[in-house]
PDB file of C-alpha atoms and ligand atoms in Angstrom:
ATOM      1  CA  MET T   1      88.753 112.414  75.819  1.00 84.00           C
ATOM      2  CA  SER T   2      85.067 111.537  76.081  1.00 92.00           C
ATOM      3  CA  TYR T   3      84.020 110.903  79.661  1.00 97.00           C
ATOM      4  CA  PRO T   4      80.984 109.069  81.082  1.00 97.00           C
ATOM      5  CA  ASN T   5      78.125 111.314  82.291  1.00 98.00           C
ATOM      6  CA  TYR T   6      79.044 110.906  85.970  1.00 97.00           C
ATOM      7  CA  VAL T   7      82.577 112.173  85.328  1.00 98.00           C
ATOM      8  CA  ARG T   8      81.417 115.000  83.042  1.00 98.00           C
ATOM      9  CA  LYS T   9      78.965 116.212  85.689  1.00 98.00           C
ATOM     10  CA  LEU T  10      81.682 116.201  88.358  1.00 98.00           C
ATOM     11  CA  MET T  11      84.038 118.065  86.038  1.00 98.00           C
ATOM     12  CA  GLU T  12      81.410 120.781  85.535  1.00 98.00           C
ATOM     13  CA  GLU T  13      80.826 121.046  89.289  1.00 98.00           C
ATOM     14  CA  VAL T  14      84.544 121.375  89.960  1.00 98.00           C
ATOM     15  CA  LEU T  15      84.909 124.076  87.317  1.00 98.00           C
ATOM     16  CA  LYS T  16      81.980 126.073  88.790  1.00 98.00           C
ATOM     17  CA  LEU T  17      83.309 125.798  92.333  1.00 98.00           C
ATOM     18  CA  LYS T  18      86.767 126.756  91.175  1.00 97.00           C
ATOM     19  CA  GLU T  19      85.343 129.955  89.731  1.00 96.00           C
ATOM     20  CA  ARG T  20      83.289 130.690  92.842  1.00 96.00           C
ATOM     21  CA  ARG T  21      86.338 130.251  95.065  1.00 96.00           C
ATOM     22  CA  LYS T  22      88.603 132.151  92.652  1.00 95.00           C
ATOM     23  CA  ALA T  23      90.909 129.178  92.842  1.00 97.00           C
ATOM     24  CA  VAL T  24      93.349 127.585  90.434  1.00 97.00           C
ATOM     25  CA  ILE T  25      94.030 123.883  90.091  1.00 98.00           C
ATOM     26  CA  LEU T  26      97.594 122.762  89.483  1.00 98.00           C
ATOM     27  CA  ALA T  27      97.976 119.142  88.373  1.00 98.00           C
ATOM     28  CA  HIS T  28     101.084 117.016  88.107  1.00 98.00           C
ATOM     29  CA  ASN T  29     101.881 115.222  84.838  1.00 98.00           C
ATOM     30  CA  TYR T  30     101.011 111.871  86.494  1.00 98.00           C
ATOM     31  CA  GLN T  31      97.422 112.827  87.392  1.00 98.00           C
ATOM     32  CA  LEU T  32      94.261 111.155  86.033  1.00 98.00           C
ATOM     33  CA  PRO T  33      93.107 112.502  82.616  1.00 98.00           C
ATOM     34  CA  GLU T  34      89.950 114.097  84.056  1.00 98.00           C
ATOM     35  CA  VAL T  35      92.034 115.873  86.709  1.00 98.00           C
ATOM     36  CA  GLN T  36      94.463 117.140  84.057  1.00 98.00           C
ATOM     37  CA  ASP T  37      91.450 118.352  82.071  1.00 98.00           C
ATOM     38  CA  VAL T  38      89.986 120.500  84.880  1.00 98.00           C
ATOM     39  CA  ALA T  39      93.390 121.905  85.820  1.00 98.00           C
ATOM     40  CA  ASP T  40      94.561 125.399  84.923  1.00 97.00           C
ATOM     41  CA  PHE T  41      98.128 124.151  84.576  1.00 97.00           C
ATOM     42  CA  VAL T  42      99.701 120.710  84.206  1.00 98.00           C
ATOM     43  CA  GLY T  43     103.415 120.149  84.667  1.00 96.00           C
ATOM     44  CA  ASP T  44     106.231 118.813  86.807  1.00 94.00           C
ATOM     45  CA  SER T  45     106.622 119.837  90.438  1.00 90.00           C
ATOM     46  CA  LEU T  46     108.986 122.735  89.798  1.00 84.00           C
ATOM     47  CA  GLU T  47     106.992 124.109  86.859  1.00 90.00           C
ATOM     48  CA  LEU T  48     103.873 124.039  89.024  1.00 92.00           C
ATOM     49  CA  ALA T  49     105.524 125.643  92.046  1.00 85.00           C
ATOM     50  CA  ARG T  50     106.808 128.425  89.795  1.00 86.00           C
ATOM     51  CA  LYS T  51     103.462 128.787  88.049  1.00 91.00           C
ATOM     52  CA  ALA T  52     101.861 129.273  91.462  1.00 90.00           C
ATOM     53  CA  LEU T  53     104.028 132.382  91.923  1.00 89.00           C
ATOM     54  CA  THR T  54     102.431 134.051  88.923  1.00 92.00           C
ATOM     55  CA  VAL T  55      98.754 133.138  89.332  1.00 92.00           C
ATOM     56  CA  ASP T  56      96.223 135.698  90.421  1.00 91.00           C
ATOM     57  CA  ALA T  57      94.346 133.534  92.927  1.00 93.00           C
ATOM     58  CA  ASP T  58      94.147 133.253  96.693  1.00 87.00           C
ATOM     59  CA  VAL T  59      93.441 129.537  96.679  1.00 96.00           C
ATOM     60  CA  ILE T  60      95.481 126.839  94.977  1.00 97.00           C
ATOM     61  CA  VAL T  61      94.286 123.248  94.767  1.00 98.00           C
ATOM     62  CA  PHE T  62      97.278 121.000  94.275  1.00 98.00           C
ATOM     63  CA  ALA T  63      96.669 117.688  92.504  1.00 98.00           C
ATOM     64  CA  GLY T  64      99.748 115.588  93.143  1.00 98.00           C
ATOM     65  CA  VAL T  65     101.571 114.082  96.124  1.00 98.00           C
ATOM     66  CA  SER T  66     102.171 115.816  99.447  1.00 97.00           C
ATOM     67  CA  PHE T  67     105.790 116.963  99.039  1.00 95.00           C
ATOM     68  CA  MET T  68     104.776 118.781  95.851  1.00 96.00           C
ATOM     69  CA  ALA T  69     101.872 120.571  97.533  1.00 96.00           C
ATOM     70  CA  GLU T  70     104.256 121.538 100.335  1.00 94.00           C
ATOM     71  CA  MET T  71     106.779 122.955  97.859  1.00 92.00           C
ATOM     72  CA  VAL T  72     104.036 125.133  96.359  1.00 93.00           C
ATOM     73  CA  ALA T  73     103.145 126.274  99.896  1.00 92.00           C
ATOM     74  CA  ALA T  74     106.801 127.034 100.682  1.00 90.00           C
ATOM     75  CA  LEU T  75     107.208 129.201  97.585  1.00 88.00           C
ATOM     76  CA  ASN T  76     103.804 130.855  98.070  1.00 88.00           C
ATOM     77  CA  PRO T  77     103.519 131.540 101.799  1.00 88.00           C
ATOM     78  CA  ASP T  78     100.616 133.980 101.384  1.00 89.00           C
ATOM     79  CA  LYS T  79      98.340 131.642  99.471  1.00 91.00           C
ATOM     80  CA  VAL T  80      95.979 128.971 100.770  1.00 95.00           C
ATOM     81  CA  VAL T  81      97.221 125.667  99.348  1.00 96.00           C
ATOM     82  CA  LEU T  82      94.721 122.808  99.426  1.00 98.00           C
ATOM     83  CA  HIS T  83      95.813 119.192  99.053  1.00 98.00           C
ATOM     84  CA  PRO T  84      92.644 117.138  98.485  1.00 98.00           C
ATOM     85  CA  ASP T  85      94.028 113.950 100.079  1.00 98.00           C
ATOM     86  CA  PRO T  86      97.069 114.305 102.378  1.00 97.00           C
ATOM     87  CA  ARG T  87      97.416 110.506 102.306  1.00 97.00           C
ATOM     88  CA  ALA T  88      98.708 110.920  98.748  1.00 98.00           C
ATOM     89  CA  ARG T  89     102.354 110.637  99.750  1.00 97.00           C
ATOM     90  CA  CYS T  90     105.481 109.472  97.918  1.00 97.00           C
ATOM     91  CA  LEU T  91     107.046 106.105  98.776  1.00 97.00           C
ATOM     92  CA  LEU T  92     110.441 107.315  97.544  1.00 98.00           C
ATOM     93  CA  ALA T  93     110.316 110.501  99.627  1.00 98.00           C
ATOM     94  CA  ASP T  94     109.443 108.493 102.722  1.00 96.00           C
ATOM     95  CA  MET T  95     112.594 106.338 102.330  1.00 98.00           C
ATOM     96  CA  LEU T  96     114.685 109.241 103.648  1.00 98.00           C
ATOM     97  CA  THR T  97     114.618 109.684 107.430  1.00 98.00           C
ATOM     98  CA  PRO T  98     115.895 112.428 109.766  1.00 98.00           C
ATOM     99  CA  GLU T  99     118.396 109.856 111.079  1.00 98.00           C
ATOM    100  CA  HIS T 100     119.947 109.418 107.584  1.00 98.00           C
ATOM    101  CA  VAL T 101     120.414 113.183 107.310  1.00 98.00           C
ATOM    102  CA  ARG T 102     121.776 113.568 110.844  1.00 98.00           C
ATOM    103  CA  ARG T 103     124.311 110.755 110.334  1.00 98.00           C
ATOM    104  CA  VAL T 104     125.561 111.913 106.935  1.00 98.00           C
ATOM    105  CA  ARG T 105     125.989 115.460 108.246  1.00 97.00           C
ATOM    106  CA  GLU T 106     128.140 114.074 111.082  1.00 97.00           C
ATOM    107  CA  GLU T 107     130.193 111.797 108.827  1.00 97.00           C
ATOM    108  CA  SER T 108     130.640 114.187 105.870  1.00 97.00           C
ATOM    109  CA  PRO T 109     130.110 117.738 107.142  1.00 97.00           C
ATOM    110  CA  ASN T 110     131.815 119.373 104.142  1.00 97.00           C
ATOM    111  CA  THR T 111     130.189 117.421 101.319  1.00 98.00           C
ATOM    112  CA  PRO T 112     127.232 119.236  99.714  1.00 98.00           C
ATOM    113  CA  LEU T 113     123.957 117.532 100.605  1.00 98.00           C
ATOM    114  CA  ILE T 114     121.491 117.706  97.724  1.00 98.00           C
ATOM    115  CA  LEU T 115     117.914 116.624  98.168  1.00 98.00           C
ATOM    116  CA  TYR T 116     115.811 115.494  95.252  1.00 98.00           C
ATOM    117  CA  VAL T 117     112.437 117.199  95.300  1.00 96.00           C
ATOM    118  CA  ASN T 118     110.889 113.799  96.158  1.00 96.00           C
ATOM    119  CA  SER T 119     111.894 114.070  99.809  1.00 97.00           C
ATOM    120  CA  PRO T 120     110.217 115.091 103.078  1.00 96.00           C
ATOM    121  CA  THR T 121     109.765 118.850 103.327  1.00 95.00           C
ATOM    122  CA  GLU T 122     111.188 119.012 106.875  1.00 96.00           C
ATOM    123  CA  LEU T 123     114.406 117.401 105.579  1.00 97.00           C
ATOM    124  CA  LYS T 124     114.697 119.801 102.628  1.00 96.00           C
ATOM    125  CA  ALA T 125     115.029 122.478 105.283  1.00 96.00           C
ATOM    126  CA  LEU T 126     118.281 120.753 106.407  1.00 97.00           C
ATOM    127  CA  ALA T 127     119.800 120.380 102.924  1.00 98.00           C
ATOM    128  CA  ASP T 128     122.244 122.593 101.035  1.00 98.00           C
ATOM    129  CA  TYR T 129     120.336 122.327  97.758  1.00 97.00           C
ATOM    130  CA  VAL T 130     117.070 120.972  96.372  1.00 96.00           C
ATOM    131  CA  VAL T 131     116.870 119.682  92.796  1.00 96.00           C
ATOM    132  CA  THR T 132     114.386 118.151  90.402  1.00 94.00           C
ATOM    133  CA  SER T 133     115.268 115.397  87.960  1.00 94.00           C
ATOM    134  CA  SER T 134     115.637 118.095  85.291  1.00 92.00           C
ATOM    135  CA  SER T 135     118.043 120.245  87.301  1.00 93.00           C
ATOM    136  CA  ALA T 136     120.104 117.701  89.295  1.00 96.00           C
ATOM    137  CA  ALA T 137     122.966 117.194  86.808  1.00 97.00           C
ATOM    138  CA  LYS T 138     123.162 120.913  85.990  1.00 96.00           C
ATOM    139  CA  LEU T 139     123.421 121.899  89.645  1.00 97.00           C
ATOM    140  CA  VAL T 140     126.070 119.261  90.385  1.00 98.00           C
ATOM    141  CA  SER T 141     128.192 120.392  87.398  1.00 97.00           C
ATOM    142  CA  LYS T 142     127.912 124.023  88.455  1.00 96.00           C
ATOM    143  CA  LEU T 143     129.051 123.314  92.026  1.00 97.00           C
ATOM    144  CA  GLY T 144     132.546 122.428  90.749  1.00 96.00           C
ATOM    145  CA  VAL T 145     133.206 119.868  93.507  1.00 98.00           C
ATOM    146  CA  ASP T 146     134.535 116.274  93.349  1.00 97.00           C
ATOM    147  CA  GLU T 147     131.852 114.689  95.492  1.00 98.00           C
ATOM    148  CA  VAL T 148     128.238 115.310  96.501  1.00 98.00           C
ATOM    149  CA  ILE T 149     125.579 113.414  98.438  1.00 98.00           C
ATOM    150  CA  LEU T 150     122.247 113.002  96.674  1.00 98.00           C
ATOM    151  CA  ALA T 151     119.132 111.773  98.468  1.00 98.00           C
ATOM    152  CA  PRO T 152     116.925 109.780  98.292  1.00 98.00           C
ATOM    153  CA  ASP T 153     116.951 108.198  94.771  1.00 98.00           C
ATOM    154  CA  LYS T 154     119.877 105.859  94.034  1.00 98.00           C
ATOM    155  CA  ASN T 155     119.043 105.706  90.309  1.00 98.00           C
ATOM    156  CA  LEU T 156     118.995 109.488  89.942  1.00 98.00           C
ATOM    157  CA  ALA T 157     122.283 109.604  91.887  1.00 98.00           C
ATOM    158  CA  ASP T 158     123.794 107.062  89.470  1.00 98.00           C
ATOM    159  CA  TYR T 159     122.491 109.010  86.448  1.00 98.00           C
ATOM    160  CA  VAL T 160     123.921 112.296  87.725  1.00 98.00           C
ATOM    161  CA  ALA T 161     127.301 110.624  88.335  1.00 98.00           C
ATOM    162  CA  GLN T 162     127.229 109.180  84.807  1.00 98.00           C
ATOM    163  CA  VAL T 163     126.413 112.526  83.188  1.00 97.00           C
ATOM    164  CA  THR T 164     128.679 114.792  85.254  1.00 98.00           C
ATOM    165  CA  GLY T 165     131.653 112.550  86.150  1.00 98.00           C
ATOM    166  CA  VAL T 166     131.309 113.748  89.757  1.00 98.00           C
ATOM    167  CA  LYS T 167     131.276 111.162  92.571  1.00 98.00           C
ATOM    168  CA  VAL T 168     127.670 111.011  93.777  1.00 98.00           C
ATOM    169  CA  LYS T 169     127.002 109.179  97.010  1.00 98.00           C
ATOM    170  CA  ALA T 170     123.414 107.902  97.235  1.00 98.00           C
ATOM    171  CA  LEU T 171     121.653 108.389 100.541  1.00 98.00           C
ATOM    172  CA  PRO T 172     120.218 105.975 101.605  1.00 98.00           C
ATOM    173  CA  LYS T 173     121.966 103.337  99.466  1.00 97.00           C
ATOM    174  CA  TYR T 174     118.656 101.671  98.553  1.00 97.00           C
ATOM    175  CA  GLY T 175     116.351 104.688  97.959  1.00 98.00           C
ATOM    176  CA  HIS T 176     114.151 104.220  94.911  1.00 98.00           C
ATOM    177  CA  CYS T 177     110.745 104.899  93.401  1.00 98.00           C
ATOM    178  CA  PRO T 178     109.067 101.476  93.364  1.00 98.00           C
ATOM    179  CA  ILE T 179     107.230 102.316  90.117  1.00 98.00           C
ATOM    180  CA  HIS T 180     110.401 103.158  88.185  1.00 98.00           C
ATOM    181  CA  GLU T 181     112.632 100.577  89.881  1.00 98.00           C
ATOM    182  CA  ASN T 182     110.245  97.641  89.381  1.00 98.00           C
ATOM    183  CA  LEU T 183     107.977  98.537  86.483  1.00 98.00           C
ATOM    184  CA  ILE T 184     110.306 100.584  84.250  1.00 99.00           C
ATOM    185  CA  SER T 185     113.037  97.983  84.649  1.00 98.00           C
ATOM    186  CA  ARG T 186     115.095  96.413  81.847  1.00 98.00           C
ATOM    187  CA  TYR T 187     112.674  93.467  81.790  1.00 98.00           C
ATOM    188  CA  TYR T 188     109.750  95.749  80.912  1.00 98.00           C
ATOM    189  CA  VAL T 189     111.792  97.794  78.417  1.00 98.00           C
ATOM    190  CA  GLU T 190     112.809  94.607  76.570  1.00 98.00           C
ATOM    191  CA  LYS T 191     109.243  93.294  76.720  1.00 98.00           C
ATOM    192  CA  ALA T 192     107.875  96.549  75.215  1.00 98.00           C
ATOM    193  CA  LEU T 193     110.573  96.590  72.520  1.00 98.00           C
ATOM    194  CA  SER T 194     109.753  93.010  71.541  1.00 98.00           C
ATOM    195  CA  LYS T 195     106.105  94.069  71.098  1.00 98.00           C
ATOM    196  CA  TYR T 196     107.021  97.288  69.225  1.00 98.00           C
ATOM    197  CA  PRO T 197     110.308  96.557  67.415  1.00 98.00           C
ATOM    198  CA  GLY T 198     112.173  99.715  66.448  1.00 97.00           C
ATOM    199  CA  ALA T 199     110.212 101.896  68.877  1.00 98.00           C
ATOM    200  CA  LYS T 200     112.090 104.741  70.562  1.00 98.00           C
ATOM    201  CA  VAL T 201     112.240 104.645  74.339  1.00 98.00           C
ATOM    202  CA  ILE T 202     112.323 107.915  76.293  1.00 98.00           C
ATOM    203  CA  ILE T 203     112.900 107.190  79.952  1.00 98.00           C
ATOM    204  CA  HIS T 204     112.950 108.856  83.365  1.00 98.00           C
ATOM    205  CA  PRO T 205     116.241 108.965  85.365  1.00 98.00           C
ATOM    206  CA  GLU T 206     114.517 107.243  88.314  1.00 98.00           C
ATOM    207  CA  ALA T 207     114.690 104.066  86.179  1.00 98.00           C
ATOM    208  CA  PRO T 208     117.666 101.727  86.761  1.00 98.00           C
ATOM    209  CA  ARG T 209     120.810 102.115  84.631  1.00 98.00           C
ATOM    210  CA  ASP T 210     120.327  98.847  82.674  1.00 98.00           C
ATOM    211  CA  ALA T 211     116.878 100.096  81.605  1.00 99.00           C
ATOM    212  CA  ARG T 212     118.173 103.582  80.778  1.00 98.00           C
ATOM    213  CA  GLU T 213     120.789 101.985  78.498  1.00 98.00           C
ATOM    214  CA  LEU T 214     118.032 100.960  76.080  1.00 98.00           C
ATOM    215  CA  ALA T 215     116.613 104.478  75.798  1.00 98.00           C
ATOM    216  CA  VAL T 216     117.303 107.135  73.176  1.00 98.00           C
ATOM    217  CA  ARG T 217     116.710 109.928  75.712  1.00 98.00           C
ATOM    218  CA  VAL T 218     116.698 110.239  79.501  1.00 98.00           C
ATOM    219  CA  GLY T 219     114.943 113.086  81.302  1.00 97.00           C
ATOM    220  CA  SER T 220     112.406 114.425  83.742  1.00 96.00           C
ATOM    221  CA  THR T 221     108.749 114.375  82.714  1.00 97.00           C
ATOM    222  CA  SER T 222     109.018 117.873  81.220  1.00 96.00           C
ATOM    223  CA  GLN T 223     112.222 116.915  79.383  1.00 96.00           C
ATOM    224  CA  MET T 224     110.562 113.699  78.144  1.00 98.00           C
ATOM    225  CA  LEU T 225     107.673 115.740  76.710  1.00 98.00           C
ATOM    226  CA  LYS T 226     110.118 118.080  74.967  1.00 98.00           C
ATOM    227  CA  ALA T 227     112.093 115.134  73.550  1.00 98.00           C
ATOM    228  CA  ILE T 228     109.073 113.457  71.890  1.00 98.00           C
ATOM    229  CA  PRO T 229     109.114 115.423  68.605  1.00 97.00           C
ATOM    230  CA  GLU T 230     112.914 115.277  68.485  1.00 98.00           C
ATOM    231  CA  VAL T 231     113.497 111.518  68.381  1.00 97.00           C
ATOM    232  CA  GLY T 232     112.513 110.885  64.790  1.00 94.00           C
ATOM    233  CA  GLY T 233     108.967 109.528  64.609  1.00 85.00           C
ATOM    234  CA  GLY T 234     107.661 105.952  64.697  1.00 96.00           C
ATOM    235  CA  THR T 235     106.357 104.507  67.927  1.00 98.00           C
ATOM    236  CA  ILE T 236     107.506 106.310  71.061  1.00 98.00           C
ATOM    237  CA  LEU T 237     107.449 104.505  74.405  1.00 98.00           C
ATOM    238  CA  LEU T 238     107.372 106.641  77.552  1.00 98.00           C
ATOM    239  CA  GLY T 239     109.282 104.968  80.383  1.00 99.00           C
ATOM    240  CA  THR T 240     107.650 106.522  83.410  1.00 98.00           C
ATOM    241  CA  GLU T 241     104.358 106.596  85.321  1.00 98.00           C
ATOM    242  CA  GLU T 242     101.567 106.014  82.799  1.00 98.00           C
ATOM    243  CA  GLY T 243      99.799 109.370  83.456  1.00 98.00           C
ATOM    244  CA  LEU T 244     102.368 111.215  81.342  1.00 98.00           C
ATOM    245  CA  THR T 245     101.078 109.462  78.218  1.00 98.00           C
ATOM    246  CA  TYR T 246      97.726 111.278  78.380  1.00 98.00           C
ATOM    247  CA  ARG T 247      99.494 114.650  78.509  1.00 98.00           C
ATOM    248  CA  ALA T 248     101.883 113.635  75.700  1.00 98.00           C
ATOM    249  CA  ARG T 249      99.075 112.471  73.403  1.00 98.00           C
ATOM    250  CA  LYS T 250      97.218 115.726  73.987  1.00 98.00           C
ATOM    251  CA  LEU T 251     100.322 117.717  73.083  1.00 98.00           C
ATOM    252  CA  TYR T 252     101.190 115.601  70.045  1.00 98.00           C
ATOM    253  CA  PRO T 253      97.916 114.102  68.746  1.00 97.00           C
ATOM    254  CA  ASN T 254      99.480 112.942  65.466  1.00 97.00           C
ATOM    255  CA  LEU T 255     102.301 110.918  66.986  1.00 98.00           C
ATOM    256  CA  ASP T 256     102.199 107.273  68.048  1.00 98.00           C
ATOM    257  CA  ILE T 257     102.890 107.523  71.783  1.00 98.00           C
ATOM    258  CA  LYS T 258     102.488 104.625  74.181  1.00 98.00           C
ATOM    259  CA  PRO T 259     103.272 104.000  77.837  1.00 98.00           C
ATOM    260  CA  LEU T 260     106.305 101.705  78.051  1.00 98.00           C
ATOM    261  CA  ASN T 261     104.441  99.761  80.728  1.00 98.00           C
ATOM    262  CA  PRO T 262     100.720 100.455  81.138  1.00 98.00           C
ATOM    263  CA  ILE T 263     100.734  98.974  84.644  1.00 98.00           C
ATOM    264  CA  ALA T 264     103.313 101.515  85.875  1.00 98.00           C
ATOM    265  CA  VAL T 265     100.718 103.321  87.969  1.00 98.00           C
ATOM    266  CA  CYS T 266     101.488 105.392  91.060  1.00 98.00           C
ATOM    267  CA  THR T 267      98.481 104.733  93.290  1.00 98.00           C
ATOM    268  CA  ASP T 268      99.417 107.679  95.508  1.00 98.00           C
ATOM    269  CA  MET T 269      99.160 110.089  92.560  1.00 98.00           C
ATOM    270  CA  LYS T 270      95.778 108.570  91.750  1.00 98.00           C
ATOM    271  CA  LYS T 271      94.451 109.209  95.266  1.00 98.00           C
ATOM    272  CA  ILE T 272      93.596 112.688  93.998  1.00 98.00           C
ATOM    273  CA  HIS T 273      90.400 112.637  91.948  1.00 98.00           C
ATOM    274  CA  LEU T 274      87.429 114.817  91.048  1.00 98.00           C
ATOM    275  CA  LEU T 275      85.426 113.965  94.158  1.00 98.00           C
ATOM    276  CA  ASN T 276      88.062 114.981  96.679  1.00 98.00           C
ATOM    277  CA  ILE T 277      89.009 118.046  94.592  1.00 98.00           C
ATOM    278  CA  LYS T 278      85.344 119.083  94.694  1.00 98.00           C
ATOM    279  CA  GLU T 279      85.162 118.501  98.437  1.00 98.00           C
ATOM    280  CA  SER T 280      88.325 120.472  99.108  1.00 98.00           C
ATOM    281  CA  LEU T 281      86.951 123.412  97.105  1.00 98.00           C
ATOM    282  CA  GLU T 282      83.696 123.254  99.064  1.00 98.00           C
ATOM    283  CA  LYS T 283      85.315 123.094 102.493  1.00 98.00           C
ATOM    284  CA  LEU T 284      88.616 124.871 101.732  1.00 98.00           C
ATOM    285  CA  ARG T 285      90.267 121.920 103.439  1.00 98.00           C
ATOM    286  CA  PRO T 286      92.606 120.043 103.839  1.00 98.00           C
ATOM    287  CA  ARG T 287      95.186 122.814 103.786  1.00 97.00           C
ATOM    288  CA  VAL T 288      98.934 122.324 103.665  1.00 96.00           C
ATOM    289  CA  GLU T 289      99.995 123.256 107.152  1.00 89.00           C
ATOM    290  CA  LEU T 290     103.655 123.185 108.004  1.00 88.00           C
ATOM    291  CA  SER T 291     105.564 125.373 110.389  1.00 91.00           C
ATOM    292  CA  ARG T 292     106.343 128.809 108.930  1.00 89.00           C
ATOM    293  CA  ASP T 293     110.004 128.348 109.894  1.00 93.00           C
ATOM    294  CA  VAL T 294     110.304 125.108 107.915  1.00 94.00           C
ATOM    295  CA  LEU T 295     108.585 126.622 104.875  1.00 91.00           C
ATOM    296  CA  LYS T 296     110.782 129.727 105.087  1.00 93.00           C
ATOM    297  CA  ARG T 297     113.981 127.669 105.240  1.00 95.00           C
ATOM    298  CA  VAL T 298     112.837 125.425 102.359  1.00 95.00           C
ATOM    299  CA  LYS T 299     112.101 128.531 100.280  1.00 93.00           C
ATOM    300  CA  GLU T 300     115.644 129.787 100.944  1.00 95.00           C
ATOM    301  CA  VAL T 301     117.195 126.423  99.951  1.00 96.00           C
ATOM    302  CA  ILE T 302     115.130 126.262  96.750  1.00 93.00           C
ATOM    303  CA  GLU T 303     115.964 129.871  95.845  1.00 91.00           C
ATOM    304  CA  GLU T 304     119.682 129.272  96.427  1.00 94.00           C
ATOM    305  CA  SER T 305     119.487 126.130  94.260  1.00 94.00           C
ATOM    306  CA  LEU T 306     117.785 128.059  91.452  1.00 90.00           C
ATOM    307  CA  ARG T 307     120.441 130.756  91.735  1.00 93.00           C
ATOM    308  CA  VAL T 308     123.227 128.178  91.296  1.00 95.00           C
ATOM    309  CA  ILE T 309     121.435 126.494  88.405  1.00 91.00           C
ATOM    310  CA  GLY T 310     121.190 129.946  86.835  1.00 86.00           C
ATOM    311  CA  LYS T 311     117.515 130.093  85.902  1.00 56.00           C
TER     312      LYS T 311
HETATM  313  O1  CIZ V 401     109.581 116.824  89.803  1.00 53.37           O
HETATM  314  C1  CIZ V 401     108.668 116.111  89.442  1.00 53.37           C
HETATM  315  O2  CIZ V 401     107.593 116.535  89.110  1.00 53.37           O
HETATM  316  C2  CIZ V 401     108.874 114.655  89.442  1.00 53.37           C
HETATM  317  C3  CIZ V 401     108.742 113.993  90.713  1.00 53.37           C
HETATM  318  C4  CIZ V 401     109.197 114.003  88.360  1.00 53.37           C
HETATM  319  C5  CIZ V 401     109.391 114.608  87.061  1.00 53.37           C
HETATM  320  O3  CIZ V 401     110.320 114.199  86.368  1.00 53.37           O
HETATM  321  O4  CIZ V 401     108.646 115.493  86.662  1.00 53.37           O
END
């Protein structure tokens, strides 16, 4: 991508500072193109948290929303994890409250409580398992139970129930990502298909069922990227936050890849940009600071979840 001079200069400054600080930058698939381009690794939250385990650096700058930076901190307790703007939160994660968890534990003490990674870190510490959109169905199948509780995304809960045949209770009943619920809805899928007849839709499981029905593949951002060369050419429409399209076009420059809805923009993801990344590298602030006990418990829950999933 060719950037204006102002952006190019900032990119160079960030890269120099990164070297001086011996830091790595991890960027989520939904980040701005220029942030993806200065990052050492780009991926989904789990890929990035695992990548952090293998990097030879004392400082990690996390470009994404807060629960993701906290997951990296939980899995890497000895590293300094910087989150350039802690106001970059997740509306879906914030739909789950301690009261929801307390009540469901009282009402259904023996039903496994599974938290989607898009959830508050303190509440992950109270869950039985933590999943991503790529691992949710696999974990539920492997548990071998008739019923689970999945929080906080009702669409992911519905998708997991559809794929596994297990009863999946959504907690809370209304939890959703406003970008996927409203802007990757059936209306926008039909609108895109009328503009690009015959295009193949690859969609995220946070989208509602009636939108998913029009897709050839459903998956997490990393699964969507993998599916692109497998769906048979022609125009491919990515039904998720628009940032994934930049990554996809970089990976597959010869394919015709478009965002299903170009206005599906997560403004929280876009709160991270070159200026605040540069500032955080200069000041080594803001750091992810959560109680050691919470981070330790979250690490245990994530490790147990990975053990069950069998990776
Ligand atoms: O786990 C992630 O990174 C999220 C929130 C979505 C995805 O599918 O990658």
